[in-house]
Short mmCIF file of N, CA, C and O in Angstrom, two decimals:
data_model
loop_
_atom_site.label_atom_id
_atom_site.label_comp_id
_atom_site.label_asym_id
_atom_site.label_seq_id
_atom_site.Cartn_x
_atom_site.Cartn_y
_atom_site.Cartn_z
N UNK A 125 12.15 50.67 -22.58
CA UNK A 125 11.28 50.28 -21.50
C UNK A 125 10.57 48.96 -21.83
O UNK A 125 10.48 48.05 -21.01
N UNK A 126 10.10 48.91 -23.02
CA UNK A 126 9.72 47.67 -23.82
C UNK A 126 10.41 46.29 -23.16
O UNK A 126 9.90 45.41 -22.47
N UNK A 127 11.57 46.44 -23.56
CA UNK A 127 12.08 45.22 -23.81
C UNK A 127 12.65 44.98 -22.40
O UNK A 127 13.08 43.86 -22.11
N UNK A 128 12.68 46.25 -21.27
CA UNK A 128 13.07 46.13 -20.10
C UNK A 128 11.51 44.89 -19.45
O UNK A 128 11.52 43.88 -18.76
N UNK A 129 10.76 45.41 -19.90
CA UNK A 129 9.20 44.55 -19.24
C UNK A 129 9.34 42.87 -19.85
O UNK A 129 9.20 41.76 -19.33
N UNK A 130 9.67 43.37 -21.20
CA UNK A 130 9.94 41.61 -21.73
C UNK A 130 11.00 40.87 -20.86
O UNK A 130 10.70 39.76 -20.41
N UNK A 131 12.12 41.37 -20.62
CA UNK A 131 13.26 41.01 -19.95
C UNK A 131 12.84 40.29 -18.51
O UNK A 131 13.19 39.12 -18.37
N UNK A 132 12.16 40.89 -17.52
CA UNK A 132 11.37 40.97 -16.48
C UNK A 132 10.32 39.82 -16.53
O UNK A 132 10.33 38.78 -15.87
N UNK A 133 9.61 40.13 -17.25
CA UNK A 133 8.53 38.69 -17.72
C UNK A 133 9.01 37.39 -17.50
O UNK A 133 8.65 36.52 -16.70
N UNK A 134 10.45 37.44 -18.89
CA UNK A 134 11.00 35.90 -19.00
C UNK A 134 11.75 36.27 -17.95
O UNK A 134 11.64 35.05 -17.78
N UNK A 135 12.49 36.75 -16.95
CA UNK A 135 12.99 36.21 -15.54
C UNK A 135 11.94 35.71 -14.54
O UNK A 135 12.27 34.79 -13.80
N UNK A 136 10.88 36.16 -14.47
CA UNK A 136 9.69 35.88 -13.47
C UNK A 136 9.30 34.45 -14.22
O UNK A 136 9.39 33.51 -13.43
N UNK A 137 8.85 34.03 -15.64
CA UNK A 137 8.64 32.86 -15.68
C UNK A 137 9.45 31.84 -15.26
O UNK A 137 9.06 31.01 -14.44
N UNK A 138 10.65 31.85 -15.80
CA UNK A 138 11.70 31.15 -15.74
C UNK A 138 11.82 30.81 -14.12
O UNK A 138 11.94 29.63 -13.81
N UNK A 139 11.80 31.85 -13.06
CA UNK A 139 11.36 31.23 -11.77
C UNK A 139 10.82 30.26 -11.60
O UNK A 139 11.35 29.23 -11.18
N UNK A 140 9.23 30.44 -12.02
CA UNK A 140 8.27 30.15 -11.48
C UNK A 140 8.60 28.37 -12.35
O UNK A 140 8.14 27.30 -11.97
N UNK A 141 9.24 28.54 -13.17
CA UNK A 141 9.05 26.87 -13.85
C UNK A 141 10.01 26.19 -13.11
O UNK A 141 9.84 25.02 -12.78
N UNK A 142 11.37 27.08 -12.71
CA UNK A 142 12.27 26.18 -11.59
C UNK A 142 11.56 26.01 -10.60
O UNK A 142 11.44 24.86 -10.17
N UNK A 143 10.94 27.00 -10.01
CA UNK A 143 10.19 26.49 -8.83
C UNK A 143 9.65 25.25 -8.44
O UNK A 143 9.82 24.39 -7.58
N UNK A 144 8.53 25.63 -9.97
CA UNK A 144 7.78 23.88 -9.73
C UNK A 144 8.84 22.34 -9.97
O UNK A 144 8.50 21.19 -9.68
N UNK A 145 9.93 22.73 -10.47
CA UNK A 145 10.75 21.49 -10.94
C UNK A 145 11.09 21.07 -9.35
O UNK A 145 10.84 19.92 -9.02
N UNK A 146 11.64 21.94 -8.40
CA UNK A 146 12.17 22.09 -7.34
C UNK A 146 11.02 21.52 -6.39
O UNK A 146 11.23 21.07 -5.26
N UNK A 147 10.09 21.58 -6.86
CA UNK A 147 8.70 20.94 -5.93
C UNK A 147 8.37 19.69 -6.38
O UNK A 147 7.90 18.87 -5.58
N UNK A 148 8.56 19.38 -7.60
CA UNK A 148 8.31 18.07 -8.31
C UNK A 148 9.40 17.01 -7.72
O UNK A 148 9.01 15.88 -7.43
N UNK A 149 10.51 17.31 -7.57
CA UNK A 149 11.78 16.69 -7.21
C UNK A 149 11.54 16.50 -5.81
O UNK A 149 11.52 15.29 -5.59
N UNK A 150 11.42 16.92 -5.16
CA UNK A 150 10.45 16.86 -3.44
C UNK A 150 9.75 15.90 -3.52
O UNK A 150 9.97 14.73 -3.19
N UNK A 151 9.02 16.29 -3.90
CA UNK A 151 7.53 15.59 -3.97
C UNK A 151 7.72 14.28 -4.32
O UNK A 151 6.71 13.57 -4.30
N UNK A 152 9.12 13.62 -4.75
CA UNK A 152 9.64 12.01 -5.54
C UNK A 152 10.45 11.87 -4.14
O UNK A 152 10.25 10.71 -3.76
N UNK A 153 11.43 12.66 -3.04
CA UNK A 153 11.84 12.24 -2.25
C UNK A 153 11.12 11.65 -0.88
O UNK A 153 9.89 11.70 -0.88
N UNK A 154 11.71 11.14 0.17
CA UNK A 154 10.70 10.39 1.12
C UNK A 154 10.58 9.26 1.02
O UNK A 154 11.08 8.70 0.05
N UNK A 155 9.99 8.64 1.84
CA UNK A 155 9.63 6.97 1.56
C UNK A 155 8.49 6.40 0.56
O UNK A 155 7.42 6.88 0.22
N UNK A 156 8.97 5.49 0.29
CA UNK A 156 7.61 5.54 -0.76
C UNK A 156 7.60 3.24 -0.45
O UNK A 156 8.55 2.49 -0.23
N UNK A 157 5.90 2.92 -0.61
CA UNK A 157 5.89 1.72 0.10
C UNK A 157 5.64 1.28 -1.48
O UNK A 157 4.69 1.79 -2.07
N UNK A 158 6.45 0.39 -2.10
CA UNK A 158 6.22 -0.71 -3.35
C UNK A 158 6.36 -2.08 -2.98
O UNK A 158 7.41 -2.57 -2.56
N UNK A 159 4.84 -2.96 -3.22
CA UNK A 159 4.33 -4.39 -2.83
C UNK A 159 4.64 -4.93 -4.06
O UNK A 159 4.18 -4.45 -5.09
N UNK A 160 5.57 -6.11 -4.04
CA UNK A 160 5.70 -7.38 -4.83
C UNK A 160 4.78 -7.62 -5.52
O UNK A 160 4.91 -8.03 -6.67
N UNK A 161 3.59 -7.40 -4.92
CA UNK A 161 1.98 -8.57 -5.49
C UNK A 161 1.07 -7.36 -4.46
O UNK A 161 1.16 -7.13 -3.25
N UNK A 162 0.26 -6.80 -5.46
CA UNK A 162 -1.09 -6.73 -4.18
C UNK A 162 -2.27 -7.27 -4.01
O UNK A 162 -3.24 -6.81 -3.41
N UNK A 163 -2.11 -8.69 -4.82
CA UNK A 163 -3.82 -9.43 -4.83
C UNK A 163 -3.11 -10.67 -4.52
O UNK A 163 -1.95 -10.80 -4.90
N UNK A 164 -3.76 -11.68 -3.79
CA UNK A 164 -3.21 -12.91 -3.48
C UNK A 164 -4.74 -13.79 -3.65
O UNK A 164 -5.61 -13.39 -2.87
N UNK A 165 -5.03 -14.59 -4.30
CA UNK A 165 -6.23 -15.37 -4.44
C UNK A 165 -5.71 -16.90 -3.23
O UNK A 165 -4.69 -17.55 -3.41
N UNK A 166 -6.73 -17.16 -2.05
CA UNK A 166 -6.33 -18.53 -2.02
C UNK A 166 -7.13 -19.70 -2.46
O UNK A 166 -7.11 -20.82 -1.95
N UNK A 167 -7.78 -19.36 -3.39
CA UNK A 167 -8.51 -20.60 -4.48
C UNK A 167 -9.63 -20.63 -3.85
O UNK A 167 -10.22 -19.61 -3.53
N UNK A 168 -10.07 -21.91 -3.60
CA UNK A 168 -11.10 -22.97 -2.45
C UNK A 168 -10.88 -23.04 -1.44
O UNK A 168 -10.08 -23.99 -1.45
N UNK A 169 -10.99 -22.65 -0.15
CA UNK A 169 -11.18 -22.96 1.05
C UNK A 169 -12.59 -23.77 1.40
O UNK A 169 -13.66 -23.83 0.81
N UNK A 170 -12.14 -24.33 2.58
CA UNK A 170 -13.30 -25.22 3.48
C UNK A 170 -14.04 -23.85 4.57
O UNK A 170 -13.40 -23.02 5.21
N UNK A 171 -14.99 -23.96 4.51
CA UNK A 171 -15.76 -23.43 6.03
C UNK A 171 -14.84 -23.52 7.16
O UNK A 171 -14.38 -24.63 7.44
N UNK A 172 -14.41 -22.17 8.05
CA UNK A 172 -14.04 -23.01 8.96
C UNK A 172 -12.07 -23.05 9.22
O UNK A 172 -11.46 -23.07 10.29
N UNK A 173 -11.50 -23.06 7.81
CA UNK A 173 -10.02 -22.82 7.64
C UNK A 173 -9.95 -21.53 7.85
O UNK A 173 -10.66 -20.64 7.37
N UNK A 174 -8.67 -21.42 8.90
CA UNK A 174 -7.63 -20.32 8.86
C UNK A 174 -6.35 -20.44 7.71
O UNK A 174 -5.50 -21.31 7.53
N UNK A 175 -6.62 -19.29 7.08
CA UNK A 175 -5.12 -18.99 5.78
C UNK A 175 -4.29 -18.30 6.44
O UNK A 175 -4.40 -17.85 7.58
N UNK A 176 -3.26 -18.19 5.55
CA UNK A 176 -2.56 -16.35 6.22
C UNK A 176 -1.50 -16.91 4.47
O UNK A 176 -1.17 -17.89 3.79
N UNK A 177 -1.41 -15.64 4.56
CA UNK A 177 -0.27 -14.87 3.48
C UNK A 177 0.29 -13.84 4.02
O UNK A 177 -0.03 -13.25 5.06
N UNK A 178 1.50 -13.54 2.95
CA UNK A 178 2.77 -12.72 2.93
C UNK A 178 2.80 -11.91 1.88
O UNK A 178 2.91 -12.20 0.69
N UNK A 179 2.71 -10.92 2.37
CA UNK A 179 2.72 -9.93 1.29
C UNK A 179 4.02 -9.35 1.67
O UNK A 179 4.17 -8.99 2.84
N UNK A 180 5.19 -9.18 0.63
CA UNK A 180 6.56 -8.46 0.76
C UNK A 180 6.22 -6.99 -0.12
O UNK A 180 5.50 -6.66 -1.06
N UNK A 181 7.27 -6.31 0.85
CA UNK A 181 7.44 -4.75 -0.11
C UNK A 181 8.59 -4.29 0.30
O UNK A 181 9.43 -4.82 1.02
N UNK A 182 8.59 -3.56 -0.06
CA UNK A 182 10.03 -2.47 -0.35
C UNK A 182 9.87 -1.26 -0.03
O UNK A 182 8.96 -0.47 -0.28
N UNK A 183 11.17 -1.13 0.74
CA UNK A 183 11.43 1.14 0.72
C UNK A 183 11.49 1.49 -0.39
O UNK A 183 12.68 1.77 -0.22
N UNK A 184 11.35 1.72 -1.31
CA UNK A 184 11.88 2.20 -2.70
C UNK A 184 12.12 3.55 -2.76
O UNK A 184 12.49 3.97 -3.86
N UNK A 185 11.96 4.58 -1.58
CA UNK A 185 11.91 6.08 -1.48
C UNK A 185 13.49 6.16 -0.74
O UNK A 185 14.30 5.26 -0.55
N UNK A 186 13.56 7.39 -0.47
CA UNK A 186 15.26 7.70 0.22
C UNK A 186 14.97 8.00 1.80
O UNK A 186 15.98 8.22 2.46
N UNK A 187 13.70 8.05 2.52
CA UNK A 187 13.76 7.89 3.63
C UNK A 187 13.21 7.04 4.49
O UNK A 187 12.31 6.30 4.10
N UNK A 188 13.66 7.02 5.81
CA UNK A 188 12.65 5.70 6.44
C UNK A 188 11.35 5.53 6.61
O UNK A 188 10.65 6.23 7.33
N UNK A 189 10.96 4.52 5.91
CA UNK A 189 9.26 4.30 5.95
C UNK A 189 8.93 3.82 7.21
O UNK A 189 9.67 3.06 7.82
N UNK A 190 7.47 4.35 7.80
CA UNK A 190 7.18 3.37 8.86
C UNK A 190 5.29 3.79 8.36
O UNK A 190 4.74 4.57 7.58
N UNK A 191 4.80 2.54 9.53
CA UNK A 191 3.76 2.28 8.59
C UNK A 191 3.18 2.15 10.14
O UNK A 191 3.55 1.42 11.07
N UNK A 192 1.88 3.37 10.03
CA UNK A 192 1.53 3.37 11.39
C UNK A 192 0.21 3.14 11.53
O UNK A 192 -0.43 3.62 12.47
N UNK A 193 -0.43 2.23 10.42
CA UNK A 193 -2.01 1.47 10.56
C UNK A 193 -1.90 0.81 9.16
O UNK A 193 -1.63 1.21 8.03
N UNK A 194 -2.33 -0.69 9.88
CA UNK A 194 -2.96 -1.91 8.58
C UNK A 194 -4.25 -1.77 8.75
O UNK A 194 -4.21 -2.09 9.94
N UNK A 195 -5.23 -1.58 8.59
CA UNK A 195 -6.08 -1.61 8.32
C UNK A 195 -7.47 -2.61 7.63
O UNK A 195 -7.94 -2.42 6.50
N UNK A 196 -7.94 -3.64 8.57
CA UNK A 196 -8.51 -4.84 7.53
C UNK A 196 -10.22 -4.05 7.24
O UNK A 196 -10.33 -2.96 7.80
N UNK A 197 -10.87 -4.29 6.82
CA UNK A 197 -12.45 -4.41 6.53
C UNK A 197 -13.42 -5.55 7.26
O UNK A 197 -14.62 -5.28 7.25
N UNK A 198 -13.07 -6.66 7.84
CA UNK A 198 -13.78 -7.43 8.95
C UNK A 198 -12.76 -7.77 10.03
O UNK A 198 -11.57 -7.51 9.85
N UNK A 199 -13.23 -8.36 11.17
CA UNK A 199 -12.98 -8.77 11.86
C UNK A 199 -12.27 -10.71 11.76
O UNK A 199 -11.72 -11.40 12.62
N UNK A 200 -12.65 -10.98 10.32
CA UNK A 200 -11.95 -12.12 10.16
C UNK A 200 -10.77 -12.00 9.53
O UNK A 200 -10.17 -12.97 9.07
N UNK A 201 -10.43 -11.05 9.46
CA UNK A 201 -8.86 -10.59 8.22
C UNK A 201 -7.90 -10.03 9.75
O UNK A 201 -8.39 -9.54 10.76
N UNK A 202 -6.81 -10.24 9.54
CA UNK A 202 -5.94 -9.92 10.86
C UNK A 202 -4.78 -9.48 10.41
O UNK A 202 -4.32 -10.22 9.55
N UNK A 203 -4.09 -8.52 10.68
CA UNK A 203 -2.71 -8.12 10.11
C UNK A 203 -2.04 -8.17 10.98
O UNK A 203 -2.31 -8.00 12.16
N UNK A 204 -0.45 -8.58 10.18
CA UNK A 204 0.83 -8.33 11.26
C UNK A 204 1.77 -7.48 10.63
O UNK A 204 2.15 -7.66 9.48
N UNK A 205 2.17 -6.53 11.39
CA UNK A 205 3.20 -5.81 10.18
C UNK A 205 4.20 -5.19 11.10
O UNK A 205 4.06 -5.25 12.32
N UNK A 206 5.13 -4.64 10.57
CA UNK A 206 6.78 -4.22 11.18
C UNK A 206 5.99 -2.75 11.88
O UNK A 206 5.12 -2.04 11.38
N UNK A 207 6.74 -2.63 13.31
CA UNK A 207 6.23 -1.34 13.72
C UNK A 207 7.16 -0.87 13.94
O UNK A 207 6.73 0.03 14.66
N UNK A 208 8.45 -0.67 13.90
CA UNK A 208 10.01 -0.31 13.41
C UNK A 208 10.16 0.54 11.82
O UNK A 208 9.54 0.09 10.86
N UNK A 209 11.11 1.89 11.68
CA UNK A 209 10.84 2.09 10.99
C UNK A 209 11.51 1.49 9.86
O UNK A 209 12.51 0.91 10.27
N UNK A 210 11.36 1.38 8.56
CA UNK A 210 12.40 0.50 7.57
C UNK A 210 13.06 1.11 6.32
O UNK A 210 12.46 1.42 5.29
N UNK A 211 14.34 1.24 6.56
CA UNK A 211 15.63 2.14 5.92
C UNK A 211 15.26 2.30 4.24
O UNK A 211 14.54 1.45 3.71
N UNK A 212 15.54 2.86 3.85
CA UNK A 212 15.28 2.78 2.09
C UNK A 212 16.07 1.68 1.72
O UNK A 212 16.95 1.31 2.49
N UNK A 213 15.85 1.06 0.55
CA UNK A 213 16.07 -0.09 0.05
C UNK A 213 15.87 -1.73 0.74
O UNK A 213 16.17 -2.83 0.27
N UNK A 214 15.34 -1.39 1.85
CA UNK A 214 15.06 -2.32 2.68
C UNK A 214 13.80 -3.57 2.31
O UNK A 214 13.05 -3.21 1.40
N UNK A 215 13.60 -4.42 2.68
CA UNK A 215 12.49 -5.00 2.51
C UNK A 215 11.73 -5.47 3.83
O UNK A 215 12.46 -5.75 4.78
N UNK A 216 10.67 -5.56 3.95
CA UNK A 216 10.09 -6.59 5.11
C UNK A 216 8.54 -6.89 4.62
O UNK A 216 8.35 -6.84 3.41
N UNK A 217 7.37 -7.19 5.51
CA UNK A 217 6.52 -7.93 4.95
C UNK A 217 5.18 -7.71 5.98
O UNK A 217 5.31 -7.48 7.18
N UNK A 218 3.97 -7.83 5.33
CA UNK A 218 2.99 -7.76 5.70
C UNK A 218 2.21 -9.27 5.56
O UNK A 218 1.90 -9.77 4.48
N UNK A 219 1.86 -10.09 7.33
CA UNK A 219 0.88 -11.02 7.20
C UNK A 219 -0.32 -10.92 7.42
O UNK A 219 -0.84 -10.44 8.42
N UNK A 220 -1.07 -11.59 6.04
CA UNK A 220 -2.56 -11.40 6.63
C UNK A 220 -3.37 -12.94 6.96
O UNK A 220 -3.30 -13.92 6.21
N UNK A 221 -4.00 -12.89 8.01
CA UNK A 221 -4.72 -14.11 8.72
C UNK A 221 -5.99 -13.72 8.09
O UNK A 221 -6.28 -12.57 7.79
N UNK A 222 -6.78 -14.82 7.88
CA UNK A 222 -8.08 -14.61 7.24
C UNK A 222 -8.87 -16.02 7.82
O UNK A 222 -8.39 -17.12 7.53
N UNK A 223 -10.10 -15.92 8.63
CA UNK A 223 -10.49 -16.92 9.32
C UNK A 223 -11.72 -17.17 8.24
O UNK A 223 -12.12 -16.24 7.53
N UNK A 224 -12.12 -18.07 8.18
CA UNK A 224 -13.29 -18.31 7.51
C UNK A 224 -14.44 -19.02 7.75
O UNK A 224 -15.34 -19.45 7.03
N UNK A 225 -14.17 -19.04 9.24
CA UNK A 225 -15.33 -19.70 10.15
C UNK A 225 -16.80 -18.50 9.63
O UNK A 225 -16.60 -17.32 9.34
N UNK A 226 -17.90 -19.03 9.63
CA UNK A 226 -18.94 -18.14 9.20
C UNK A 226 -18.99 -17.54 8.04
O UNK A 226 -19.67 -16.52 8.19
N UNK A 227 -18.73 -17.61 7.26
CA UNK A 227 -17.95 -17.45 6.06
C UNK A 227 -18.56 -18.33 5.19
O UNK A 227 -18.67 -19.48 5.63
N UNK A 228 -19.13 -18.06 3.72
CA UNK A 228 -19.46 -18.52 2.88
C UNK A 228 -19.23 -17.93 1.33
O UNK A 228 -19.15 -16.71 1.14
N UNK A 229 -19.12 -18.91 0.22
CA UNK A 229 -18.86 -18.03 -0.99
C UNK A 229 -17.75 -17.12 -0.79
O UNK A 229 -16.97 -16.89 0.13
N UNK A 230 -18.06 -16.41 -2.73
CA UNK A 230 -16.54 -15.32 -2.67
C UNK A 230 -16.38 -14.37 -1.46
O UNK A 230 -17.33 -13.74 -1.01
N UNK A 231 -15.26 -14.29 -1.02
CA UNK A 231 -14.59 -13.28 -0.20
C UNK A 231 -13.97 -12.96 -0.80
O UNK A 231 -13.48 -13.62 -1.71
N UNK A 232 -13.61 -11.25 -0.43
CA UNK A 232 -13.03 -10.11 -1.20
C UNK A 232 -12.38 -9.13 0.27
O UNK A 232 -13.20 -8.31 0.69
N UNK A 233 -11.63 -9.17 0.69
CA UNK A 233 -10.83 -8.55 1.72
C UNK A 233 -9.80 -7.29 1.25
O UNK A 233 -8.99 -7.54 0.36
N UNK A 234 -9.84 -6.39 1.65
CA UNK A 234 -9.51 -5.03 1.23
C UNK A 234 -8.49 -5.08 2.73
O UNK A 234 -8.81 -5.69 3.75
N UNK A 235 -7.17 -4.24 2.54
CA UNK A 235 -6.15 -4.53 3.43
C UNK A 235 -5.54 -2.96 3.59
O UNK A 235 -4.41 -3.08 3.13
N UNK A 236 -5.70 -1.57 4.00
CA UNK A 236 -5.34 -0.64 3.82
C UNK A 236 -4.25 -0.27 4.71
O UNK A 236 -4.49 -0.28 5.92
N UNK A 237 -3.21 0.02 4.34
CA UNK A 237 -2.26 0.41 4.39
C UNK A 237 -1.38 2.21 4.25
O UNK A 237 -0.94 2.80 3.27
N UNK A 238 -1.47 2.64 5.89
CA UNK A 238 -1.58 3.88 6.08
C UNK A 238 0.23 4.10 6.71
O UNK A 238 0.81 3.21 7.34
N UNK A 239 0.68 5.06 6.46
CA UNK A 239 1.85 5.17 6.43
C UNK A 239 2.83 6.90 6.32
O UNK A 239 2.06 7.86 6.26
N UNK A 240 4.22 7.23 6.30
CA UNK A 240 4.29 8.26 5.99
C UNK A 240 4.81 8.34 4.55
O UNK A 240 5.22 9.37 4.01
N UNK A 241 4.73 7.16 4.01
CA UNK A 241 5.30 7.27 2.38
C UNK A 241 4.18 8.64 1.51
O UNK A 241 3.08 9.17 1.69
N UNK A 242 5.42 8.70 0.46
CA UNK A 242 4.79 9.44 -0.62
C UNK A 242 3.13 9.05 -1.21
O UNK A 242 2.22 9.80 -1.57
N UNK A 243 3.22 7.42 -1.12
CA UNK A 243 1.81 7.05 -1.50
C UNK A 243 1.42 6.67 -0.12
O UNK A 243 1.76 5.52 0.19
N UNK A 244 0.85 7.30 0.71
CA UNK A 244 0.22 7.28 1.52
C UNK A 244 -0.57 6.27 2.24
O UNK A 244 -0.23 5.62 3.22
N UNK A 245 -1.67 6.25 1.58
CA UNK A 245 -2.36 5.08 2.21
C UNK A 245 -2.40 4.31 0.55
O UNK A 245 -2.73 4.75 -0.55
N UNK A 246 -1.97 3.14 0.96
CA UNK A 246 -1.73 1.90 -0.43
C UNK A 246 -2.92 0.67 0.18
O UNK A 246 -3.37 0.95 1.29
N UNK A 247 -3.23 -0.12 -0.22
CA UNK A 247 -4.31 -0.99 -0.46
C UNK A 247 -3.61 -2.81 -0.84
O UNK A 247 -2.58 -2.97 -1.50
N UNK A 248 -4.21 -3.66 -0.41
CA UNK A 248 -3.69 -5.01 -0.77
C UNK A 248 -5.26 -5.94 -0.51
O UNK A 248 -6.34 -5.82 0.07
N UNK A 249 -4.60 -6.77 -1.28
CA UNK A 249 -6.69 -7.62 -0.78
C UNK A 249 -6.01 -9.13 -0.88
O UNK A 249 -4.86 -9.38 -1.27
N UNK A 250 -7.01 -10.07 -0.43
CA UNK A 250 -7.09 -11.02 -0.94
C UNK A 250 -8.50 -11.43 -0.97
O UNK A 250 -9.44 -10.99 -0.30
N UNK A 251 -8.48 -12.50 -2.00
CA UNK A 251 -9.65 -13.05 -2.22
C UNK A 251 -9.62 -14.69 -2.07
O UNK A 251 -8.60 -15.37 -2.04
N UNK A 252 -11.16 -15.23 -1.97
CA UNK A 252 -11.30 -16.51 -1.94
C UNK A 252 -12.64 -17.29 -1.99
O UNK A 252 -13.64 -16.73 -1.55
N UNK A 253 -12.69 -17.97 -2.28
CA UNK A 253 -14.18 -18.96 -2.08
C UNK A 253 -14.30 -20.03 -0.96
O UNK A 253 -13.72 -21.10 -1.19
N UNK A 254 -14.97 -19.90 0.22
CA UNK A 254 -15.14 -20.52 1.35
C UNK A 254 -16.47 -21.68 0.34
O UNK A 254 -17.39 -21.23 -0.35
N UNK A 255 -16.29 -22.58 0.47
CA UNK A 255 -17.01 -24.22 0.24
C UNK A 255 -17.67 -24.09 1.87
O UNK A 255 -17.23 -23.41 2.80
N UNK A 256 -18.69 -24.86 1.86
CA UNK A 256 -19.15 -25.43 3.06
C UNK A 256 -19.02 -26.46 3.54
O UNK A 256 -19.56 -27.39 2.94
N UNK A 257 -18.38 -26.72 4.59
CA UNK A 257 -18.26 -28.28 5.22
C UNK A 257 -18.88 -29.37 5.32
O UNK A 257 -19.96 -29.53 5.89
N UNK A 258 -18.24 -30.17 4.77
CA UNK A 258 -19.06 -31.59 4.16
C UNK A 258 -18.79 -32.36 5.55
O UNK A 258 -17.81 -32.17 6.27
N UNK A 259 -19.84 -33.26 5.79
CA UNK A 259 -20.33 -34.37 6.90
C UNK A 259 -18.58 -35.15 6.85
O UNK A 259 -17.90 -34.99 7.87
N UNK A 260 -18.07 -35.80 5.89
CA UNK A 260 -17.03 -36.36 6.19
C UNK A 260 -15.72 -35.42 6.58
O UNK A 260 -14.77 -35.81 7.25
N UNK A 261 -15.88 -34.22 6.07
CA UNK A 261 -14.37 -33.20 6.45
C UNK A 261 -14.55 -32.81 8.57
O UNK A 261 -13.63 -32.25 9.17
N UNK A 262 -15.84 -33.24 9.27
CA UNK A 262 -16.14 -33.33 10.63
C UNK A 262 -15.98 -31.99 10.72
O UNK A 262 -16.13 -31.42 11.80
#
């Protein structure tokens, strides 16, 4: 009877550890969103300049990603992004507009990125230093 309960034991563990392998392996399938770069500095700006950057990424997961909110932190940061969904191994790209009218000193722009990938909501920023407009730049 002993060794019938031991027997029983190690079959019930042995489940329970495939189980979780079987959930772990899941849990890696799906889309998953991987960015080239997620900080972009544009140095010195003037008062007043519009930037924009490109941020590229990748499907790197096995199903189609789609990405159904960019997300900026002001009203001077502007996103453009693919509203199509995009195949695994695929690439395409996220632009961000950043106005800097009213705008002074470091800027720090937070860019959130909501989606059905494995990593969910992912994050991108840029940063910069707005200068103030000198009498000769008009």
């Amino acid at each position: 009877m002993k060794n019938f309960s031991l027997f029983l034991l190690s079959l019930s563990l042995s489940y329970i550890v495939f189980a979780q392998e079987a959930e772990s392996q899941e849990a890696v399938g799906g889309p998953k969103i991987t960015f080239m770069e997620s900080v972009y500095d544009f140095g010195e700006i003037v008062q007043g300049d519009i930037v924009k950057h490109v941020f590229d990424f990748e499907n790197t997961g096995t199903e189609p990603l789609i990405l159904s909110n960019v997300r900026t932190t002001c009203g001077c940061t502007a996103p453009s992004w693919p509203r199509e969904p995009i195949a695994p191994g695929e690439a395409a790209t996220i632009t961000i507009s950043f106005n800097s009218r009213g705008k002074l000193g470091m800027q720090n722009k937070i860019i959130t990125i909501l989606s059905n990938a494995s990593n969910a909501q992912e994050s991108i920023r840029i940063t910069t230093n707005v200068k103030p407009k000198t009498t000769e730049e008009g």
